């Protein structure tokens, strides 16, 4: 019987592909923001076609059509990277536990995102749908990050690296971080960057919802400071470094947020703030990961030699 040929993939290559998937998914968030910030959200006025007659942009649609269609094309590039990760996981010898569900989740999250993007176009950039589209991207990025971290871990059991109360505090910080992202989409939906001249806003008062968002950011920074000093107090240096990175990212993101608010939301700062949102998410997950680790699987103990029967012949 003919045996199938397999091409094993090194752990290093798999880890690099997983990291490339994170970068690609962050990039498509930023380019999606560029579509909105250049008022190109309806550059292709329908979906899945770009026009009723064509799947591609036409010269009559101008630069807005090119920008929107270019962002749609980038989805294929992100999908190709995700597919490469899945194939790399399947080719591993031996195959690592838990990697395939994450890789498949990232892969299928990309066409799901494309469908959500299409719904935003078909609903004339409804701000609530646009916000959901962004948050779904955050879920895909989180899955891509989990996959990348998992590729660098052994297959053994998970053990905590900090006391239980600090693990709980890290989880609370993660929830608050996610809440800040959600409220941030409400702020965006109330502001001037609708993605198209005729797109509606969500009707929330921009000043009031921005204050709610700022309050959430202050809470998140306070929790991050608490984590940093608490991790240092218990000697969890890896977790303390992760909390320090999170705090630095939050302060940078907060500075951009305040400057953009008081300078009436210039497009370049809004784009930087969207990138910062992705970095805050990744840094938050880094803290969560630093509160636990996987131990290598212990090799099975060698079997004891059988005892010689009493009275056996020499």
PDB file of C-alpha atoms in Angstrom:
ATOM      1  CA  UNK A   1       0.000   0.000   0.000  1.00  0.00           C
ATOM      2  CA  UNK A   2       1.405   3.393  -1.045  1.00  0.00           C
ATOM      3  CA  UNK A   3       2.041   5.734   1.871  1.00  0.00           C
ATOM      4  CA  UNK A   4       1.136   9.428   1.589  1.00  0.00           C
ATOM      5  CA  UNK A   5       4.025  11.895   1.462  1.00  0.00           C
ATOM      6  CA  UNK A   6       4.136  14.458   4.260  1.00  0.00           C
ATOM      7  CA  UNK A   7       6.214  17.586   4.516  1.00  0.00           C
ATOM      8  CA  UNK A   8       6.833  18.317   8.193  1.00  0.00           C
ATOM      9  CA  UNK A   9       6.856  21.976   9.215  1.00  0.00           C
ATOM     10  CA  UNK A  10       9.349  23.172  11.788  1.00  0.00           C
ATOM     11  CA  UNK A  11       8.044  24.777  14.986  1.00  0.00           C
ATOM     12  CA  UNK A  12       9.958  27.949  14.058  1.00  0.00           C
ATOM     13  CA  UNK A  13       8.212  28.289  10.698  1.00  0.00           C
ATOM     14  CA  UNK A  14       4.819  27.650  12.258  1.00  0.00           C
ATOM     15  CA  UNK A  15       5.448  30.291  14.915  1.00  0.00           C
ATOM     16  CA  UNK A  16       6.502  32.819  12.281  1.00  0.00           C
ATOM     17  CA  UNK A  17       3.408  32.142  10.222  1.00  0.00           C
ATOM     18  CA  UNK A  18       1.219  32.568  13.315  1.00  0.00           C
ATOM     19  CA  UNK A  19       2.923  35.898  14.065  1.00  0.00           C
ATOM     20  CA  UNK A  20       2.401  36.991  10.453  1.00  0.00           C
ATOM     21  CA  UNK A  21      -1.296  36.237  10.897  1.00  0.00           C
ATOM     22  CA  UNK A  22      -1.448  38.640  13.855  1.00  0.00           C
ATOM     23  CA  UNK A  23       0.253  41.378  11.828  1.00  0.00           C
ATOM     24  CA  UNK A  24      -2.032  40.814   8.837  1.00  0.00           C
ATOM     25  CA  UNK A  25      -5.190  40.992  10.927  1.00  0.00           C
ATOM     26  CA  UNK A  26      -4.019  44.185  12.631  1.00  0.00           C
ATOM     27  CA  UNK A  27      -3.141  45.644   9.219  1.00  0.00           C
ATOM     28  CA  UNK A  28      -6.609  45.030   7.835  1.00  0.00           C
ATOM     29  CA  UNK A  29      -8.116  46.858  10.827  1.00  0.00           C
ATOM     30  CA  UNK A  30      -5.912  49.878  10.097  1.00  0.00           C
ATOM     31  CA  UNK A  31      -6.643  49.816   6.365  1.00  0.00           C
ATOM     32  CA  UNK A  32     -10.339  49.439   7.142  1.00  0.00           C
ATOM     33  CA  UNK A  33     -10.011  52.583   9.215  1.00  0.00           C
ATOM     34  CA  UNK A  34      -8.373  54.291   6.238  1.00  0.00           C
ATOM     35  CA  UNK A  35     -11.446  53.432   4.166  1.00  0.00           C
ATOM     36  CA  UNK A  36     -13.658  55.191   6.686  1.00  0.00           C
ATOM     37  CA  UNK A  37     -11.329  58.129   7.297  1.00  0.00           C
ATOM     38  CA  UNK A  38     -11.090  58.901   3.575  1.00  0.00           C
ATOM     39  CA  UNK A  39     -14.903  58.742   3.230  1.00  0.00           C
ATOM     40  CA  UNK A  40     -14.473  55.704   0.965  1.00  0.00           C
ATOM     41  CA  UNK A  41     -16.836  53.426   2.885  1.00  0.00           C
ATOM     42  CA  UNK A  42     -19.251  53.353  -0.032  1.00  0.00           C
ATOM     43  CA  UNK A  43     -16.539  53.603  -2.683  1.00  0.00           C
ATOM     44  CA  UNK A  44     -17.911  50.256  -3.791  1.00  0.00           C
ATOM     45  CA  UNK A  45     -21.619  50.904  -3.218  1.00  0.00           C
ATOM     46  CA  UNK A  46     -22.700  47.260  -3.103  1.00  0.00           C
ATOM     47  CA  UNK A  47     -21.439  43.829  -2.054  1.00  0.00           C
ATOM     48  CA  UNK A  48     -20.104  41.265  -2.964  1.00  0.00           C
ATOM     49  CA  UNK A  49     -19.747  43.110  -6.280  1.00  0.00           C
ATOM     50  CA  UNK A  50     -18.143  46.532  -6.357  1.00  0.00           C
ATOM     51  CA  UNK A  51     -20.930  47.759  -8.658  1.00  0.00           C
ATOM     52  CA  UNK A  52     -24.077  46.094  -9.953  1.00  0.00           C
ATOM     53  CA  UNK A  53     -22.167  45.102 -13.108  1.00  0.00           C
ATOM     54  CA  UNK A  54     -18.591  44.578 -11.884  1.00  0.00           C
ATOM     55  CA  UNK A  55     -16.708  42.845  -9.100  1.00  0.00           C
ATOM     56  CA  UNK A  56     -13.861  45.355  -9.486  1.00  0.00           C
ATOM     57  CA  UNK A  57     -13.688  49.117  -9.229  1.00  0.00           C
ATOM     58  CA  UNK A  58     -14.128  51.230 -12.352  1.00  0.00           C
ATOM     59  CA  UNK A  59     -12.460  54.460 -13.437  1.00  0.00           C
ATOM     60  CA  UNK A  60     -15.712  56.363 -12.917  1.00  0.00           C
ATOM     61  CA  UNK A  61     -15.632  55.513  -9.186  1.00  0.00           C
ATOM     62  CA  UNK A  62     -12.400  57.456  -8.645  1.00  0.00           C
ATOM     63  CA  UNK A  63     -10.031  57.163  -5.711  1.00  0.00           C
ATOM     64  CA  UNK A  64     -12.742  56.157  -3.202  1.00  0.00           C
ATOM     65  CA  UNK A  65     -13.536  53.076  -5.269  1.00  0.00           C
ATOM     66  CA  UNK A  66      -9.843  52.174  -5.447  1.00  0.00           C
ATOM     67  CA  UNK A  67      -9.422  52.494  -1.665  1.00  0.00           C
ATOM     68  CA  UNK A  68     -12.498  50.424  -0.825  1.00  0.00           C
ATOM     69  CA  UNK A  69     -11.721  47.754  -3.420  1.00  0.00           C
ATOM     70  CA  UNK A  70      -8.097  47.610  -2.241  1.00  0.00           C
ATOM     71  CA  UNK A  71      -9.254  46.884   1.296  1.00  0.00           C
ATOM     72  CA  UNK A  72     -11.452  44.080  -0.010  1.00  0.00           C
ATOM     73  CA  UNK A  73      -8.479  42.584  -1.862  1.00  0.00           C
ATOM     74  CA  UNK A  74      -6.408  42.673   1.322  1.00  0.00           C
ATOM     75  CA  UNK A  75      -8.921  40.260   2.856  1.00  0.00           C
ATOM     76  CA  UNK A  76      -7.684  37.597   0.428  1.00  0.00           C
ATOM     77  CA  UNK A  77      -4.073  38.159   1.488  1.00  0.00           C
ATOM     78  CA  UNK A  78      -5.042  37.806   5.160  1.00  0.00           C
ATOM     79  CA  UNK A  79      -6.990  34.651   4.305  1.00  0.00           C
ATOM     80  CA  UNK A  80      -4.035  33.136   2.454  1.00  0.00           C
ATOM     81  CA  UNK A  81      -1.816  33.614   5.501  1.00  0.00           C
ATOM     82  CA  UNK A  82      -4.469  32.057   7.749  1.00  0.00           C
ATOM     83  CA  UNK A  83      -4.780  29.093   5.348  1.00  0.00           C
ATOM     84  CA  UNK A  84      -0.989  28.675   5.388  1.00  0.00           C
ATOM     85  CA  UNK A  85      -1.123  28.490   9.189  1.00  0.00           C
ATOM     86  CA  UNK A  86      -3.788  25.766   9.067  1.00  0.00           C
ATOM     87  CA  UNK A  87      -1.759  23.735   6.559  1.00  0.00           C
ATOM     88  CA  UNK A  88       1.360  24.187   8.673  1.00  0.00           C
ATOM     89  CA  UNK A  89      -0.467  22.897  11.746  1.00  0.00           C
ATOM     90  CA  UNK A  90      -1.737  19.881   9.796  1.00  0.00           C
ATOM     91  CA  UNK A  91       1.775  19.157   8.544  1.00  0.00           C
ATOM     92  CA  UNK A  92       3.370  19.115  11.989  1.00  0.00           C
ATOM     93  CA  UNK A  93       4.890  15.814  13.085  1.00  0.00           C
ATOM     94  CA  UNK A  94       3.815  15.128  15.769  1.00  0.00           C
ATOM     95  CA  UNK A  95       0.823  17.438  15.687  1.00  0.00           C
ATOM     96  CA  UNK A  96       0.536  19.777  18.673  1.00  0.00           C
ATOM     97  CA  UNK A  97      -2.628  19.659  20.767  1.00  0.00           C
ATOM     98  CA  UNK A  98      -5.014  22.609  20.637  1.00  0.00           C
ATOM     99  CA  UNK A  99      -3.454  24.359  17.644  1.00  0.00           C
ATOM    100  CA  UNK A 100      -5.850  23.186  14.940  1.00  0.00           C
ATOM    101  CA  UNK A 101      -9.078  24.592  16.484  1.00  0.00           C
ATOM    102  CA  UNK A 102      -7.422  28.001  16.924  1.00  0.00           C
ATOM    103  CA  UNK A 103      -5.988  28.002  13.398  1.00  0.00           C
ATOM    104  CA  UNK A 104      -9.325  26.995  11.876  1.00  0.00           C
ATOM    105  CA  UNK A 105     -11.107  29.616  13.993  1.00  0.00           C
ATOM    106  CA  UNK A 106      -8.849  32.360  12.634  1.00  0.00           C
ATOM    107  CA  UNK A 107      -9.289  31.089   9.075  1.00  0.00           C
ATOM    108  CA  UNK A 108     -13.089  31.010   9.231  1.00  0.00           C
ATOM    109  CA  UNK A 109     -13.178  34.309  11.097  1.00  0.00           C
ATOM    110  CA  UNK A 110     -11.817  36.081   8.015  1.00  0.00           C
ATOM    111  CA  UNK A 111     -14.681  35.269   5.596  1.00  0.00           C
ATOM    112  CA  UNK A 112     -17.098  35.963   8.448  1.00  0.00           C
ATOM    113  CA  UNK A 113     -15.486  39.392   8.716  1.00  0.00           C
ATOM    114  CA  UNK A 114     -15.880  39.854   4.964  1.00  0.00           C
ATOM    115  CA  UNK A 115     -19.597  39.121   5.257  1.00  0.00           C
ATOM    116  CA  UNK A 116     -19.900  41.633   8.113  1.00  0.00           C
ATOM    117  CA  UNK A 117     -18.074  44.152   5.944  1.00  0.00           C
ATOM    118  CA  UNK A 118     -20.584  43.503   3.198  1.00  0.00           C
ATOM    119  CA  UNK A 119     -23.448  44.058   5.621  1.00  0.00           C
ATOM    120  CA  UNK A 120     -21.964  47.422   6.601  1.00  0.00           C
ATOM    121  CA  UNK A 121     -22.057  48.439   2.930  1.00  0.00           C
ATOM    122  CA  UNK A 122     -25.581  47.086   2.364  1.00  0.00           C
ATOM    123  CA  UNK A 123     -26.811  48.987   5.449  1.00  0.00           C
ATOM    124  CA  UNK A 124     -25.195  52.225   4.201  1.00  0.00           C
ATOM    125  CA  UNK A 125     -22.541  52.132   6.944  1.00  0.00           C
ATOM    126  CA  UNK A 126     -24.889  51.807   9.877  1.00  0.00           C
ATOM    127  CA  UNK A 127     -22.647  52.865  12.801  1.00  0.00           C
ATOM    128  CA  UNK A 128     -23.729  49.973  15.024  1.00  0.00           C
ATOM    129  CA  UNK A 129     -22.883  47.451  12.290  1.00  0.00           C
ATOM    130  CA  UNK A 130     -19.562  49.200  11.635  1.00  0.00           C
ATOM    131  CA  UNK A 131     -18.773  48.932  15.351  1.00  0.00           C
ATOM    132  CA  UNK A 132     -19.639  45.223  15.335  1.00  0.00           C
ATOM    133  CA  UNK A 133     -17.357  44.781  12.317  1.00  0.00           C
ATOM    134  CA  UNK A 134     -14.466  46.307  14.284  1.00  0.00           C
ATOM    135  CA  UNK A 135     -15.141  44.255  17.405  1.00  0.00           C
ATOM    136  CA  UNK A 136     -15.288  41.044  15.373  1.00  0.00           C
ATOM    137  CA  UNK A 137     -11.819  41.936  14.088  1.00  0.00           C
ATOM    138  CA  UNK A 138     -10.673  42.162  17.707  1.00  0.00           C
ATOM    139  CA  UNK A 139     -11.965  38.623  18.319  1.00  0.00           C
ATOM    140  CA  UNK A 140     -10.026  37.307  15.316  1.00  0.00           C
ATOM    141  CA  UNK A 141      -6.876  39.113  16.491  1.00  0.00           C
ATOM    142  CA  UNK A 142      -7.305  37.606  19.959  1.00  0.00           C
ATOM    143  CA  UNK A 143      -7.596  34.115  18.446  1.00  0.00           C
ATOM    144  CA  UNK A 144      -4.518  34.735  16.277  1.00  0.00           C
ATOM    145  CA  UNK A 145      -2.603  35.872  19.363  1.00  0.00           C
ATOM    146  CA  UNK A 146      -3.663  32.790  21.325  1.00  0.00           C
ATOM    147  CA  UNK A 147      -2.506  30.608  18.444  1.00  0.00           C
ATOM    148  CA  UNK A 148       0.877  32.363  18.310  1.00  0.00           C
ATOM    149  CA  UNK A 149       1.418  32.004  22.050  1.00  0.00           C
ATOM    150  CA  UNK A 150       0.352  28.370  21.962  1.00  0.00           C
ATOM    151  CA  UNK A 151       2.945  27.576  19.263  1.00  0.00           C
ATOM    152  CA  UNK A 152       5.670  28.555  21.718  1.00  0.00           C
ATOM    153  CA  UNK A 153       4.402  26.414  24.584  1.00  0.00           C
ATOM    154  CA  UNK A 154       4.903  22.734  25.380  1.00  0.00           C
ATOM    155  CA  UNK A 155       1.946  20.372  25.521  1.00  0.00           C
ATOM    156  CA  UNK A 156       2.001  19.913  29.293  1.00  0.00           C
ATOM    157  CA  UNK A 157      -0.498  21.049  31.924  1.00  0.00           C
ATOM    158  CA  UNK A 158      -1.150  24.738  32.666  1.00  0.00           C
ATOM    159  CA  UNK A 159       0.111  26.002  36.009  1.00  0.00           C
ATOM    160  CA  UNK A 160      -0.339  29.477  37.557  1.00  0.00           C
ATOM    161  CA  UNK A 161       2.653  31.787  37.982  1.00  0.00           C
ATOM    162  CA  UNK A 162       0.929  34.236  40.354  1.00  0.00           C
ATOM    163  CA  UNK A 163      -1.464  33.843  43.308  1.00  0.00           C
ATOM    164  CA  UNK A 164      -5.165  33.291  42.570  1.00  0.00           C
ATOM    165  CA  UNK A 165      -6.281  36.832  43.594  1.00  0.00           C
ATOM    166  CA  UNK A 166      -3.872  38.336  41.059  1.00  0.00           C
ATOM    167  CA  UNK A 167      -5.116  36.008  38.333  1.00  0.00           C
ATOM    168  CA  UNK A 168      -8.619  37.243  39.120  1.00  0.00           C
ATOM    169  CA  UNK A 169      -7.425  40.853  38.939  1.00  0.00           C
ATOM    170  CA  UNK A 170      -5.847  40.140  35.547  1.00  0.00           C
ATOM    171  CA  UNK A 171      -9.149  38.714  34.295  1.00  0.00           C
ATOM    172  CA  UNK A 172     -11.030  41.788  35.564  1.00  0.00           C
ATOM    173  CA  UNK A 173      -8.508  43.993  33.755  1.00  0.00           C
ATOM    174  CA  UNK A 174      -9.136  42.019  30.564  1.00  0.00           C
ATOM    175  CA  UNK A 175     -12.893  42.543  30.876  1.00  0.00           C
ATOM    176  CA  UNK A 176     -12.414  46.281  31.459  1.00  0.00           C
ATOM    177  CA  UNK A 177     -10.073  46.465  28.460  1.00  0.00           C
ATOM    178  CA  UNK A 178     -12.694  44.796  26.275  1.00  0.00           C
ATOM    179  CA  UNK A 179     -15.341  47.180  27.609  1.00  0.00           C
ATOM    180  CA  UNK A 180     -13.172  50.175  26.689  1.00  0.00           C
ATOM    181  CA  UNK A 181     -12.966  48.833  23.134  1.00  0.00           C
ATOM    182  CA  UNK A 182     -16.744  48.455  22.957  1.00  0.00           C
ATOM    183  CA  UNK A 183     -17.419  51.970  24.237  1.00  0.00           C
ATOM    184  CA  UNK A 184     -14.770  53.239  21.831  1.00  0.00           C
ATOM    185  CA  UNK A 185     -16.905  52.044  18.919  1.00  0.00           C
ATOM    186  CA  UNK A 186     -19.814  54.060  20.345  1.00  0.00           C
ATOM    187  CA  UNK A 187     -17.598  57.139  20.452  1.00  0.00           C
ATOM    188  CA  UNK A 188     -16.589  56.539  16.845  1.00  0.00           C
ATOM    189  CA  UNK A 189     -20.208  56.071  15.822  1.00  0.00           C
ATOM    190  CA  UNK A 190     -21.116  59.451  17.288  1.00  0.00           C
ATOM    191  CA  UNK A 191     -18.236  61.354  15.678  1.00  0.00           C
ATOM    192  CA  UNK A 192     -17.625  62.952  12.293  1.00  0.00           C
ATOM    193  CA  UNK A 193     -15.845  60.074  10.522  1.00  0.00           C
ATOM    194  CA  UNK A 194     -18.848  58.203   9.190  1.00  0.00           C
ATOM    195  CA  UNK A 195     -17.074  56.651   6.204  1.00  0.00           C
ATOM    196  CA  UNK A 196     -19.265  58.459   3.698  1.00  0.00           C
ATOM    197  CA  UNK A 197     -20.835  61.888   3.434  1.00  0.00           C
ATOM    198  CA  UNK A 198     -24.362  60.482   3.696  1.00  0.00           C
ATOM    199  CA  UNK A 199     -23.810  57.859   6.408  1.00  0.00           C
ATOM    200  CA  UNK A 200     -25.838  58.256   9.594  1.00  0.00           C
ATOM    201  CA  UNK A 201     -24.436  58.574  13.130  1.00  0.00           C
ATOM    202  CA  UNK A 202     -25.645  56.612  16.157  1.00  0.00           C
ATOM    203  CA  UNK A 203     -27.313  59.627  17.822  1.00  0.00           C
ATOM    204  CA  UNK A 204     -25.270  59.531  21.043  1.00  0.00           C
ATOM    205  CA  UNK A 205     -23.904  62.806  22.363  1.00  0.00           C
ATOM    206  CA  UNK A 206     -20.185  62.790  21.392  1.00  0.00           C
ATOM    207  CA  UNK A 207     -19.065  64.704  24.484  1.00  0.00           C
ATOM    208  CA  UNK A 208     -20.979  62.520  26.944  1.00  0.00           C
ATOM    209  CA  UNK A 209     -19.982  59.190  25.434  1.00  0.00           C
ATOM    210  CA  UNK A 210     -16.361  60.374  25.137  1.00  0.00           C
ATOM    211  CA  UNK A 211     -16.399  61.067  28.881  1.00  0.00           C
ATOM    212  CA  UNK A 212     -17.696  57.550  29.559  1.00  0.00           C
ATOM    213  CA  UNK A 213     -14.899  56.209  27.378  1.00  0.00           C
ATOM    214  CA  UNK A 214     -12.299  58.307  29.205  1.00  0.00           C
ATOM    215  CA  UNK A 215     -13.587  57.072  32.579  1.00  0.00           C
ATOM    216  CA  UNK A 216     -13.131  53.497  31.386  1.00  0.00           C
ATOM    217  CA  UNK A 217      -9.596  54.282  30.262  1.00  0.00           C
ATOM    218  CA  UNK A 218      -8.729  55.756  33.670  1.00  0.00           C
ATOM    219  CA  UNK A 219     -10.082  52.625  35.351  1.00  0.00           C
ATOM    220  CA  UNK A 220      -8.064  50.416  33.017  1.00  0.00           C
ATOM    221  CA  UNK A 221      -4.871  52.360  33.709  1.00  0.00           C
ATOM    222  CA  UNK A 222      -5.493  52.147  37.459  1.00  0.00           C
ATOM    223  CA  UNK A 223      -5.948  48.375  37.267  1.00  0.00           C
ATOM    224  CA  UNK A 224      -2.786  48.049  35.173  1.00  0.00           C
ATOM    225  CA  UNK A 225      -0.766  50.032  37.718  1.00  0.00           C
ATOM    226  CA  UNK A 226      -2.131  47.783  40.471  1.00  0.00           C
ATOM    227  CA  UNK A 227      -1.156  44.678  38.512  1.00  0.00           C
ATOM    228  CA  UNK A 228       2.354  45.970  37.874  1.00  0.00           C
ATOM    229  CA  UNK A 229       3.140  46.615  41.525  1.00  0.00           C
ATOM    230  CA  UNK A 230       1.321  43.504  42.750  1.00  0.00           C
ATOM    231  CA  UNK A 231       3.246  41.269  40.341  1.00  0.00           C
ATOM    232  CA  UNK A 232       6.506  42.838  41.477  1.00  0.00           C
ATOM    233  CA  UNK A 233       5.547  42.334  45.112  1.00  0.00           C
ATOM    234  CA  UNK A 234       5.148  38.571  44.626  1.00  0.00           C
ATOM    235  CA  UNK A 235       8.296  38.260  42.504  1.00  0.00           C
ATOM    236  CA  UNK A 236       6.460  37.466  39.244  1.00  0.00           C
ATOM    237  CA  UNK A 237       8.945  39.284  37.003  1.00  0.00           C
ATOM    238  CA  UNK A 238       7.543  38.006  33.694  1.00  0.00           C
ATOM    239  CA  UNK A 239       4.023  39.107  34.612  1.00  0.00           C
ATOM    240  CA  UNK A 240       5.336  42.468  35.890  1.00  0.00           C
ATOM    241  CA  UNK A 241       7.073  43.096  32.556  1.00  0.00           C
ATOM    242  CA  UNK A 242       3.869  42.286  30.695  1.00  0.00           C
ATOM    243  CA  UNK A 243       1.908  44.682  32.933  1.00  0.00           C
ATOM    244  CA  UNK A 244       4.549  47.357  32.329  1.00  0.00           C
ATOM    245  CA  UNK A 245       4.173  46.951  28.566  1.00  0.00           C
ATOM    246  CA  UNK A 246       0.395  47.195  28.901  1.00  0.00           C
ATOM    247  CA  UNK A 247       0.682  50.353  30.978  1.00  0.00           C
ATOM    248  CA  UNK A 248       3.042  51.965  28.445  1.00  0.00           C
ATOM    249  CA  UNK A 249       0.689  51.121  25.561  1.00  0.00           C
ATOM    250  CA  UNK A 250      -2.311  52.458  27.485  1.00  0.00           C
ATOM    251  CA  UNK A 251      -0.566  55.746  28.270  1.00  0.00           C
ATOM    252  CA  UNK A 252       0.414  56.169  24.630  1.00  0.00           C
ATOM    253  CA  UNK A 253      -3.092  55.342  23.478  1.00  0.00           C
ATOM    254  CA  UNK A 254      -4.596  57.681  26.056  1.00  0.00           C
ATOM    255  CA  UNK A 255      -2.333  60.509  24.924  1.00  0.00           C
ATOM    256  CA  UNK A 256      -3.406  60.003  21.312  1.00  0.00           C
ATOM    257  CA  UNK A 257      -7.046  59.905  22.403  1.00  0.00           C
ATOM    258  CA  UNK A 258      -6.852  63.182  24.302  1.00  0.00           C
ATOM    259  CA  UNK A 259      -4.927  64.961  21.550  1.00  0.00           C
ATOM    260  CA  UNK A 260      -7.319  63.805  18.848  1.00  0.00           C
ATOM    261  CA  UNK A 261     -10.324  64.887  20.932  1.00  0.00           C
ATOM    262  CA  UNK A 262      -9.012  68.392  21.574  1.00  0.00           C
ATOM    263  CA  UNK A 263      -7.789  68.809  17.970  1.00  0.00           C
ATOM    264  CA  UNK A 264     -11.216  67.857  16.542  1.00  0.00           C
ATOM    265  CA  UNK A 265     -10.343  64.326  15.422  1.00  0.00           C
ATOM    266  CA  UNK A 266      -7.769  64.699  12.615  1.00  0.00           C
ATOM    267  CA  UNK A 267      -7.812  61.585  10.434  1.00  0.00           C
ATOM    268  CA  UNK A 268      -4.158  60.665  11.004  1.00  0.00           C
ATOM    269  CA  UNK A 269      -4.602  60.586  14.787  1.00  0.00           C
ATOM    270  CA  UNK A 270      -7.822  58.582  14.496  1.00  0.00           C
ATOM    271  CA  UNK A 271      -5.925  56.015  12.412  1.00  0.00           C
ATOM    272  CA  UNK A 272      -3.157  55.908  15.040  1.00  0.00           C
ATOM    273  CA  UNK A 273      -5.805  55.432  17.725  1.00  0.00           C
ATOM    274  CA  UNK A 274      -7.246  52.439  15.844  1.00  0.00           C
ATOM    275  CA  UNK A 275      -3.798  50.863  15.696  1.00  0.00           C
ATOM    276  CA  UNK A 276      -3.413  51.632  19.397  1.00  0.00           C
ATOM    277  CA  UNK A 277      -6.658  49.778  20.120  1.00  0.00           C
ATOM    278  CA  UNK A 278      -5.186  46.642  18.583  1.00  0.00           C
ATOM    279  CA  UNK A 279      -1.996  47.066  20.593  1.00  0.00           C
ATOM    280  CA  UNK A 280      -3.936  47.536  23.842  1.00  0.00           C
ATOM    281  CA  UNK A 281      -5.785  44.297  23.153  1.00  0.00           C
ATOM    282  CA  UNK A 282      -2.566  42.409  22.438  1.00  0.00           C
ATOM    283  CA  UNK A 283      -0.823  43.841  25.506  1.00  0.00           C
ATOM    284  CA  UNK A 284      -3.815  42.928  27.689  1.00  0.00           C
ATOM    285  CA  UNK A 285      -3.700  39.352  26.426  1.00  0.00           C
ATOM    286  CA  UNK A 286       0.040  39.364  27.119  1.00  0.00           C
ATOM    287  CA  UNK A 287      -0.666  40.080  30.778  1.00  0.00           C
ATOM    288  CA  UNK A 288      -3.257  37.328  30.922  1.00  0.00           C
ATOM    289  CA  UNK A 289      -0.799  34.847  29.394  1.00  0.00           C
ATOM    290  CA  UNK A 290       1.925  35.855  31.843  1.00  0.00           C
ATOM    291  CA  UNK A 291      -0.175  34.693  34.794  1.00  0.00           C
ATOM    292  CA  UNK A 292       0.149  31.065  33.699  1.00  0.00           C
ATOM    293  CA  UNK A 293       2.527  28.740  31.938  1.00  0.00           C
ATOM    294  CA  UNK A 294       2.577  25.235  30.509  1.00  0.00           C
ATOM    295  CA  UNK A 295       4.933  22.661  31.897  1.00  0.00           C
ATOM    296  CA  UNK A 296       6.692  20.207  29.563  1.00  0.00           C
ATOM    297  CA  UNK A 297       5.221  16.724  29.470  1.00  0.00           C
ATOM    298  CA  UNK A 298       7.288  14.454  31.690  1.00  0.00           C
ATOM    299  CA  UNK A 299       8.618  11.362  29.893  1.00  0.00           C
ATOM    300  CA  UNK A 300       7.136   8.109  31.171  1.00  0.00           C
ATOM    301  CA  UNK A 301       9.184   6.421  33.868  1.00  0.00           C
ATOM    302  CA  UNK A 302      11.044   3.318  32.663  1.00  0.00           C
ATOM    303  CA  UNK A 303       9.375   0.073  33.610  1.00  0.00           C
ATOM    304  CA  UNK A 304      10.969  -1.752  36.525  1.00  0.00           C
ATOM    305  CA  UNK A 305      12.652  -5.053  35.589  1.00  0.00           C
ATOM    306  CA  UNK A 306      10.690  -8.138  36.469  1.00  0.00           C
ATOM    307  CA  UNK A 307      11.782  -9.792  39.710  1.00  0.00           C
ATOM    308  CA  UNK A 308      13.502 -13.157  39.330  1.00  0.00           C
ATOM    309  CA  UNK A 309      11.399 -15.986  40.808  1.00  0.00           C
ATOM    310  CA  UNK A 310      12.624 -17.266  44.146  1.00  0.00           C
ATOM    311  CA  UNK A 311      14.475 -20.518  43.818  1.00  0.00           C
ATOM    312  CA  UNK A 312      15.097 -20.200  40.109  1.00  0.00           C
ATOM    313  CA  UNK A 313      18.057 -22.119  38.754  1.00  0.00           C
ATOM    314  CA  UNK A 314      21.315 -20.161  38.498  1.00  0.00           C
TER     315      UNK A 314
END
